[in-house]
Amino acid sequence: MHNFKAGFGKARIQFNPDEAPIREFEAKLDDLYCRVLLISGPDNWALVSFDLTSLRATAIKRYRELVAELLAITPSKVWVTVTHTFAAPHLPSTTETPAKQASYQLIDRKLVESLKISCQLAQEDLQTVEIGQVNVNCPLNVNRNILIEQGWWLGRNFEGYSNHQLRILAFKRADQTVNLVVNYDIQQSVMDHITDDRGRRVISSDLMGNGIQGYEQNDQVAIFIPGCAGDQRPLFTGEAAPSFAVVRTLLINQAVIVTESLQRAVQKIQDWQPLQRLWSSQLPVSVPTQVQQHGTFEIKPTKTYKFEPTGQMTTLHLWAVRINQYGTVGTEPELNSMFGESCRRAIAGDATTMIATLVNGAAKYLPEKLDFDRITYQSMNTQLGQTADQRLLDACVRFGRIMREEDARC
């Protein structure tokens, strides 16, 4: 066993009112942040989280390389993730027009500025810590696949599966303050396409962002890494609210539950132990692709749909990190909540294992066989084809074997 140090950093992504509009956003409800966890010792590893919807591969590659340079570690030891709030401006996918180029440069500059500050603060915070793990029940998520007259669509399905476990890895510093990594199967869509009373679309870190900001007192930092929320939604969203004031109330009230859950979770931890072990690895996974026949906003519920395989494969990844005995496995696509539980059992059979999505990339949804049978939103809104779920699950089994072999060597 070795002694490791951990440091956390957090910096605001400085979108200012005088810069609006930023893409389609013209107002800001609350701030977006970049957060960084650095673990340093005989081996090193870093986790970066942006309050964004997603990031494309080219941007992620650049940010991983920048973090590696700033923190003197290799890019393969860096995870770049997003919190998947829908109320944040995307980096444009292309810079083919002057307007898109200007937007890209502005957003990229803000992200890089916050990333550099967060990395610096994480380095300055490096210290010996004790770690603990806990799961608490937090029933703010609900299955969103619901059968209507036209077919399977989006709604609230209380009979459908939702994993309500909020999984928390805690890092206690010498001053007894506790930083967190938080994993939960929920879509960040309370503020999706919400406009204020003046008709301006608003920026927000959404439910989990506000919830963890409520926890982040006394210089504490909490990093949310999205779980398996492909078929999940918050209990209440702002889409049908009669006014912006009601939307804010829905957001705040649900965020308070997240804050209270985190505070209660930390109080429950009894087994604090020195941070003495770090191991990380990755595994490529080849999966089939299909033709995505409609754009995201063109998809409608239907009972008839012919899925068209491309005959080609694409490469996804499983990334794993083990901190002491606590494992986290990440991948690019969005997974369903029950499928995430299947992955967890395949990897470790351990309820403490975190399954993280949108890690080092974004690949839309990875539907299960049942999604294709039902013709769900997830099955139509992706380029990942049939049997991709089984291939990823098989890879989880292989990764679990690798992790157990590594445990046996320690």
Coordinates of C-alpha atoms in Angstrom, one line a residue:
M1 CA 0.0 0.0 0.0
H2 CA 1.1 3.6 -0.7
N3 CA 0.1 7.0 0.6
F4 CA -1.7 9.2 -1.9
K5 CA -2.9 12.7 -1.7
A6 CA -6.1 14.2 -3.1
G7 CA -7.0 17.7 -4.1
F8 CA -10.1 19.3 -5.4
G9 CA -10.6 22.6 -7.3
K10 CA -13.6 24.5 -8.5
A11 CA -13.9 27.6 -10.8
R12 CA -16.8 29.4 -12.2
I13 CA -17.3 29.4 -16.0
Q14 CA -17.5 33.1 -16.5
F15 CA -20.4 33.7 -18.9
N16 CA -21.2 37.4 -18.4
P17 CA -24.5 39.2 -19.1
D18 CA -22.8 41.6 -21.5
E19 CA -21.8 38.7 -23.7
A20 CA -25.3 37.5 -24.3
P21 CA -26.6 35.9 -26.4
I22 CA -24.3 33.0 -26.1
R23 CA -25.6 30.6 -28.7
E24 CA -29.3 30.4 -28.0
F25 CA -29.0 31.5 -24.3
E26 CA -29.7 35.1 -23.4
A27 CA -30.0 35.0 -19.5
K28 CA -28.4 33.2 -16.6
L29 CA -30.3 31.7 -13.7
D30 CA -27.3 30.3 -11.8
D31 CA -23.6 29.8 -12.5
L32 CA -21.9 26.9 -14.3
Y33 CA -18.6 25.5 -13.0
C34 CA -15.6 23.4 -13.8
R35 CA -14.5 21.0 -11.1
V36 CA -11.3 18.9 -10.8
L37 CA -10.2 16.1 -8.6
L38 CA -6.5 15.2 -8.6
I39 CA -5.1 12.1 -6.9
S40 CA -1.3 12.1 -6.7
G41 CA 1.2 9.6 -5.5
P42 CA 3.1 6.6 -7.0
D43 CA 0.4 6.8 -9.7
N44 CA -1.8 9.8 -10.7
W45 CA -5.3 10.3 -11.9
A46 CA -7.6 13.3 -12.6
L47 CA -11.3 13.8 -13.0
V48 CA -12.6 16.9 -14.7
S49 CA -16.3 17.9 -14.7
F50 CA -17.9 20.7 -16.7
D51 CA -21.4 21.9 -16.2
L52 CA -22.3 21.3 -19.8
T53 CA -24.6 19.1 -21.9
S54 CA -21.8 17.3 -23.7
L55 CA -18.5 17.7 -25.4
R56 CA -17.2 16.4 -28.7
A57 CA -14.2 14.1 -29.1
T58 CA -11.9 16.9 -30.5
A59 CA -12.6 19.2 -27.5
I60 CA -12.2 16.4 -25.0
K61 CA -8.9 15.4 -26.5
R62 CA -7.6 18.9 -26.2
Y63 CA -8.8 19.4 -22.7
R64 CA -7.3 16.0 -21.6
E65 CA -4.0 17.1 -23.1
L66 CA -4.2 20.5 -21.4
V67 CA -4.9 18.9 -18.0
A68 CA -2.1 16.4 -18.5
E69 CA 0.3 19.3 -19.1
L70 CA -1.0 21.4 -16.2
L71 CA -0.9 18.5 -13.7
A72 CA 2.1 16.7 -15.0
I73 CA 0.3 13.4 -15.7
T74 CA -0.4 11.4 -18.9
P75 CA -3.6 12.1 -20.9
S76 CA -4.7 8.5 -20.4
K77 CA -5.0 9.2 -16.7
V78 CA -7.5 12.0 -17.2
W79 CA -11.2 11.7 -17.3
V80 CA -13.2 14.6 -18.8
T81 CA -16.9 14.5 -18.0
V82 CA -19.9 16.7 -18.1
T83 CA -22.9 17.0 -15.7
H84 CA -25.3 16.8 -18.7
T85 CA -27.3 19.9 -17.9
F86 CA -29.4 20.8 -20.9
A87 CA -29.4 24.5 -19.9
A88 CA -25.8 25.3 -21.0
P89 CA -24.4 26.5 -24.3
H90 CA -22.8 23.8 -26.5
L91 CA -19.5 24.3 -28.3
P92 CA -20.6 24.6 -32.0
S93 CA -20.1 21.3 -33.9
T94 CA -18.5 23.3 -36.8
T95 CA -16.9 26.7 -37.2
E96 CA -17.9 27.1 -40.9
T97 CA -19.5 30.5 -40.3
P98 CA -18.1 33.6 -38.6
A99 CA -20.9 33.4 -36.0
K100 CA -20.2 29.8 -35.1
Q101 CA -16.4 30.5 -35.1
A102 CA -17.0 33.4 -32.7
S103 CA -19.2 31.3 -30.5
Y104 CA -16.7 28.5 -30.4
Q105 CA -13.8 30.8 -29.5
L106 CA -15.9 32.5 -26.7
I107 CA -17.1 29.3 -25.1
D108 CA -13.8 27.5 -25.5
R109 CA -12.0 30.4 -23.9
K110 CA -14.3 30.4 -20.9
L111 CA -13.9 26.6 -20.5
V112 CA -10.1 26.7 -20.7
E113 CA -10.0 29.6 -18.2
S114 CA -12.1 27.7 -15.6
L115 CA -10.2 24.5 -16.3
K116 CA -6.8 26.1 -15.6
I117 CA -8.0 27.7 -12.4
S118 CA -9.6 24.5 -11.2
C119 CA -6.4 22.5 -11.9
Q120 CA -4.3 25.0 -10.0
L121 CA -6.7 24.9 -7.0
A122 CA -6.7 21.1 -7.0
Q123 CA -2.9 21.1 -7.0
E124 CA -2.8 23.6 -4.1
D125 CA -5.3 21.5 -2.2
L126 CA -3.3 18.3 -2.5
Q127 CA -3.2 16.7 1.0
T128 CA -3.5 13.4 2.8
V129 CA -7.2 12.4 3.1
E130 CA -9.4 9.7 4.5
I131 CA -12.0 8.2 2.2
G132 CA -15.4 6.7 2.8
Q133 CA -18.3 5.4 0.7
V134 CA -22.0 5.4 1.2
N135 CA -25.2 4.9 -0.8
V136 CA -28.4 6.7 0.2
N137 CA -31.9 6.5 -1.3
C138 CA -33.0 9.6 -3.2
P139 CA -36.3 9.1 -5.1
L140 CA -36.0 12.2 -7.4
N141 CA -35.7 10.1 -10.6
V142 CA -38.4 8.3 -12.4
N143 CA -38.5 6.1 -15.5
R144 CA -39.6 8.1 -18.6
N145 CA -40.6 5.4 -21.0
I146 CA -44.4 5.3 -21.1
L147 CA -46.8 3.6 -23.4
I148 CA -49.3 6.0 -25.1
E149 CA -51.8 5.4 -27.9
Q150 CA -49.2 6.2 -30.6
G151 CA -46.5 4.0 -29.1
W152 CA -43.8 4.3 -26.5
W153 CA -42.9 7.9 -25.6
L154 CA -41.6 10.2 -22.9
G155 CA -43.5 10.7 -19.7
R156 CA -43.5 9.5 -16.1
N157 CA -43.7 5.8 -15.7
F158 CA -43.9 4.9 -12.0
E159 CA -44.0 1.2 -12.8
G160 CA -40.8 1.4 -14.8
Y161 CA -37.4 0.7 -13.2
S162 CA -35.4 3.5 -11.6
N163 CA -32.4 3.0 -9.4
H164 CA -32.8 5.6 -6.6
Q165 CA -29.4 5.0 -5.1
L166 CA -27.2 8.2 -4.8
R167 CA -23.7 6.8 -4.7
I168 CA -21.1 8.9 -2.9
L169 CA -17.3 8.6 -2.5
A170 CA -16.2 11.0 0.2
F171 CA -12.7 12.5 0.8
K172 CA -12.2 13.9 4.3
R173 CA -9.5 16.5 4.7
A174 CA -7.4 17.4 7.8
D175 CA -9.8 20.2 8.7
Q176 CA -12.7 17.7 8.7
T177 CA -14.4 19.2 5.6
V178 CA -15.5 16.6 3.1
N179 CA -15.3 16.7 -0.7
L180 CA -17.4 14.3 -2.7
V181 CA -17.8 12.4 -6.0
V182 CA -21.5 11.9 -6.6
N183 CA -23.1 9.4 -9.0
Y184 CA -26.8 9.2 -9.7
D185 CA -29.2 8.0 -12.4
I186 CA -30.9 11.2 -13.3
Q187 CA -31.3 13.4 -16.4
Q188 CA -30.6 17.1 -15.9
S189 CA -33.7 18.4 -17.6
V190 CA -35.6 20.5 -15.1
M191 CA -34.5 23.6 -17.0
D192 CA -34.5 22.1 -20.5
H193 CA -35.5 24.8 -23.0
I194 CA -36.9 27.1 -20.2
T195 CA -37.3 30.8 -20.8
D196 CA -37.7 33.5 -18.2
D197 CA -40.5 36.0 -18.0
R198 CA -38.9 38.1 -20.8
G199 CA -38.8 35.1 -23.1
R200 CA -35.0 34.6 -22.7
R201 CA -33.6 31.1 -22.6
V202 CA -31.7 30.7 -19.4
I203 CA -28.4 29.1 -18.4
S204 CA -28.5 26.8 -15.3
S205 CA -26.5 24.0 -13.8
D206 CA -30.0 22.4 -13.2
L207 CA -31.0 20.0 -10.5
M208 CA -27.8 18.3 -9.5
G209 CA -25.8 21.5 -10.1
N210 CA -27.9 23.5 -7.6
G211 CA -28.0 20.5 -5.2
I212 CA -24.3 20.1 -5.0
Q213 CA -23.8 23.9 -4.8
G214 CA -26.0 23.8 -1.7
Y215 CA -23.6 21.2 -0.2
E216 CA -20.4 23.2 -1.2
Q217 CA -20.0 25.3 1.9
N218 CA -16.7 25.9 3.7
D219 CA -14.7 25.5 0.5
Q220 CA -16.0 21.9 0.0
V221 CA -16.3 20.6 -3.6
A222 CA -18.8 18.0 -4.9
I223 CA -18.4 16.5 -8.4
F224 CA -21.4 15.0 -10.0
I225 CA -20.8 12.3 -12.6
P226 CA -24.0 11.2 -14.4
G227 CA -25.1 7.7 -13.9
C228 CA -27.3 5.6 -16.1
A229 CA -30.1 8.0 -17.0
G230 CA -30.9 7.1 -20.6
D231 CA -34.5 6.2 -19.6
Q232 CA -34.7 8.5 -16.5
R233 CA -36.0 12.0 -15.8
P234 CA -36.5 14.2 -12.8
L235 CA -39.7 13.8 -10.9
F236 CA -40.7 17.4 -11.9
T237 CA -39.5 19.4 -14.9
G238 CA -40.4 22.9 -15.9
E239 CA -41.9 22.1 -19.3
A240 CA -45.5 22.4 -18.2
A241 CA -45.1 25.0 -15.5
P242 CA -47.4 28.0 -15.9
S243 CA -44.7 30.6 -15.1
F244 CA -40.9 31.0 -14.6
A245 CA -41.4 31.5 -10.9
V246 CA -43.0 28.0 -10.7
V247 CA -40.1 26.5 -12.7
R248 CA -37.6 28.1 -10.2
T249 CA -39.5 26.7 -7.3
L250 CA -39.5 23.2 -8.8
L251 CA -35.8 23.4 -9.4
I252 CA -35.0 24.8 -5.9
N253 CA -37.2 22.4 -4.0
Q254 CA -35.8 19.3 -5.7
A255 CA -32.2 20.7 -5.4
V256 CA -32.7 21.0 -1.6
I257 CA -33.5 17.3 -1.5
V258 CA -30.2 16.6 -3.2
T259 CA -28.3 18.9 -0.8
E260 CA -30.0 17.2 2.2
S261 CA -29.3 13.8 0.9
L262 CA -25.6 14.6 0.5
Q263 CA -25.3 16.0 4.0
R264 CA -27.2 13.0 5.5
A265 CA -24.9 10.6 3.5
V266 CA -21.7 12.1 4.9
Q267 CA -23.0 11.9 8.4
K268 CA -23.7 8.2 7.9
I269 CA -20.1 7.3 6.9
Q270 CA -18.4 5.3 9.7
D271 CA -15.6 3.5 7.9
W272 CA -13.0 6.2 7.1
Q273 CA -9.7 4.9 5.8
P274 CA -6.5 6.3 4.5
L275 CA -6.2 6.8 0.7
Q276 CA -3.6 4.1 -0.1
R277 CA -4.4 2.6 -3.5
L278 CA -5.1 3.9 -7.0
W279 CA -5.5 1.8 -10.1
S280 CA -6.9 2.8 -13.5
S281 CA -7.3 1.1 -16.9
Q282 CA -9.3 1.1 -20.1
L283 CA -10.9 -1.4 -22.4
P284 CA -12.1 -0.8 -26.0
V285 CA -15.4 -2.2 -27.0
S286 CA -16.5 -2.7 -30.7
V287 CA -20.3 -2.3 -31.2
P288 CA -22.5 -2.2 -34.3
T289 CA -24.1 1.0 -35.7
Q290 CA -27.4 1.9 -37.3
V291 CA -28.7 4.7 -39.5
Q292 CA -30.1 7.5 -37.3
Q293 CA -33.1 8.3 -39.6
H294 CA -34.4 11.4 -37.9
G295 CA -33.0 14.4 -36.0
T296 CA -33.6 14.6 -32.3
F297 CA -36.5 17.0 -32.6
E298 CA -38.1 15.1 -35.5
I299 CA -38.6 11.8 -33.6
K300 CA -42.2 11.0 -32.9
P301 CA -43.8 8.0 -31.1
T302 CA -44.6 5.2 -33.5
K303 CA -45.6 1.5 -33.5
T304 CA -43.9 0.8 -36.8
Y305 CA -40.2 1.5 -37.5
K306 CA -37.6 -0.3 -39.5
F307 CA -34.2 -0.1 -37.9
E308 CA -31.4 0.0 -40.5
P309 CA -28.0 -1.5 -39.6
T310 CA -25.1 0.1 -41.3
G311 CA -23.0 -3.1 -41.4
Q312 CA -20.2 -1.1 -39.7
M313 CA -18.8 -1.0 -36.2
T314 CA -17.7 1.8 -33.9
T315 CA -15.4 1.7 -30.9
L316 CA -16.7 2.6 -27.4
H317 CA -14.6 2.4 -24.3
L318 CA -14.8 1.3 -20.7
W319 CA -12.6 3.3 -18.3
A320 CA -12.1 2.1 -14.8
V321 CA -10.6 3.6 -11.7
R322 CA -10.3 1.9 -8.3
I323 CA -9.6 4.1 -5.3
N324 CA -8.8 1.8 -2.4
Q325 CA -11.5 -0.9 -2.9
Y326 CA -14.1 1.5 -4.5
G327 CA -14.5 1.2 -8.2
T328 CA -15.9 3.5 -10.9
V329 CA -16.4 2.5 -14.5
G330 CA -17.2 5.0 -17.2
T331 CA -18.2 4.9 -20.8
E332 CA -19.3 7.4 -23.5
P333 CA -22.9 6.5 -24.3
E334 CA -26.0 7.1 -22.1
L335 CA -27.2 3.8 -20.5
N336 CA -30.6 2.8 -19.1
S337 CA -30.8 2.6 -15.3
M338 CA -31.5 -1.2 -15.1
F339 CA -28.8 -1.8 -17.7
G340 CA -26.4 0.1 -15.5
E341 CA -27.3 -2.2 -12.6
S342 CA -26.6 -5.2 -14.9
C343 CA -23.2 -3.7 -15.7
R344 CA -22.5 -3.2 -12.0
R345 CA -23.3 -6.8 -11.3
A346 CA -21.2 -8.0 -14.2
I347 CA -18.2 -5.9 -13.1
A348 CA -18.1 -6.4 -9.4
G349 CA -21.5 -7.5 -7.9
D350 CA -20.8 -4.6 -5.5
A351 CA -23.4 -1.9 -4.8
T352 CA -20.7 0.6 -4.2
T353 CA -19.4 0.5 -7.8
M354 CA -20.3 3.7 -9.7
I355 CA -21.3 3.4 -13.4
A356 CA -20.6 6.7 -15.1
T357 CA -21.7 7.9 -18.5
L358 CA -20.6 10.6 -20.9
V359 CA -17.0 9.9 -19.8
N360 CA -14.3 11.1 -22.3
G361 CA -16.9 11.5 -25.0
A362 CA -20.6 11.3 -25.9
A363 CA -22.2 8.7 -28.0
K364 CA -26.0 9.3 -27.6
Y365 CA -28.0 6.4 -26.2
L366 CA -27.0 2.7 -26.0
P367 CA -30.5 1.0 -26.2
E368 CA -31.3 -2.4 -24.8
K369 CA -33.1 -5.1 -26.8
L370 CA -36.3 -4.1 -25.1
D371 CA -35.9 -0.5 -26.5
F372 CA -35.7 -1.9 -30.0
D373 CA -38.7 -4.1 -29.4
R374 CA -40.8 -1.2 -28.0
I375 CA -39.4 1.4 -30.4
T376 CA -38.5 3.8 -27.7
Y377 CA -37.1 7.3 -28.0
Q378 CA -33.7 6.0 -27.1
S379 CA -33.7 3.4 -29.8
M380 CA -34.4 5.9 -32.5
N381 CA -32.2 8.7 -31.3
T382 CA -28.8 7.0 -31.6
Q383 CA -26.4 5.6 -34.1
L384 CA -25.6 2.6 -31.8
G385 CA -27.3 -0.5 -33.2
Q386 CA -28.9 -3.7 -32.0
T387 CA -26.7 -6.0 -29.8
A388 CA -24.5 -3.1 -28.7
D389 CA -25.9 -3.7 -25.2
Q390 CA -24.8 -7.3 -25.1
R391 CA -21.4 -6.4 -26.4
L392 CA -20.9 -3.8 -23.7
L393 CA -22.2 -6.1 -21.0
D394 CA -19.7 -8.8 -22.2
A395 CA -17.0 -6.2 -21.9
C396 CA -18.1 -5.4 -18.4
V397 CA -17.6 -9.1 -17.5
R398 CA -14.1 -9.1 -19.0
F399 CA -13.3 -5.9 -17.1
G400 CA -14.5 -7.3 -13.9
R401 CA -12.2 -10.2 -14.4
I402 CA -9.3 -7.8 -15.0
M403 CA -10.1 -5.9 -11.9
R404 CA -10.3 -9.0 -9.7
E405 CA -6.9 -10.1 -11.1
E406 CA -5.5 -6.7 -10.2
D407 CA -6.9 -7.0 -6.7
A408 CA -5.3 -10.4 -6.3
R409 CA -1.9 -8.9 -7.1
C410 CA -2.2 -6.2 -4.4

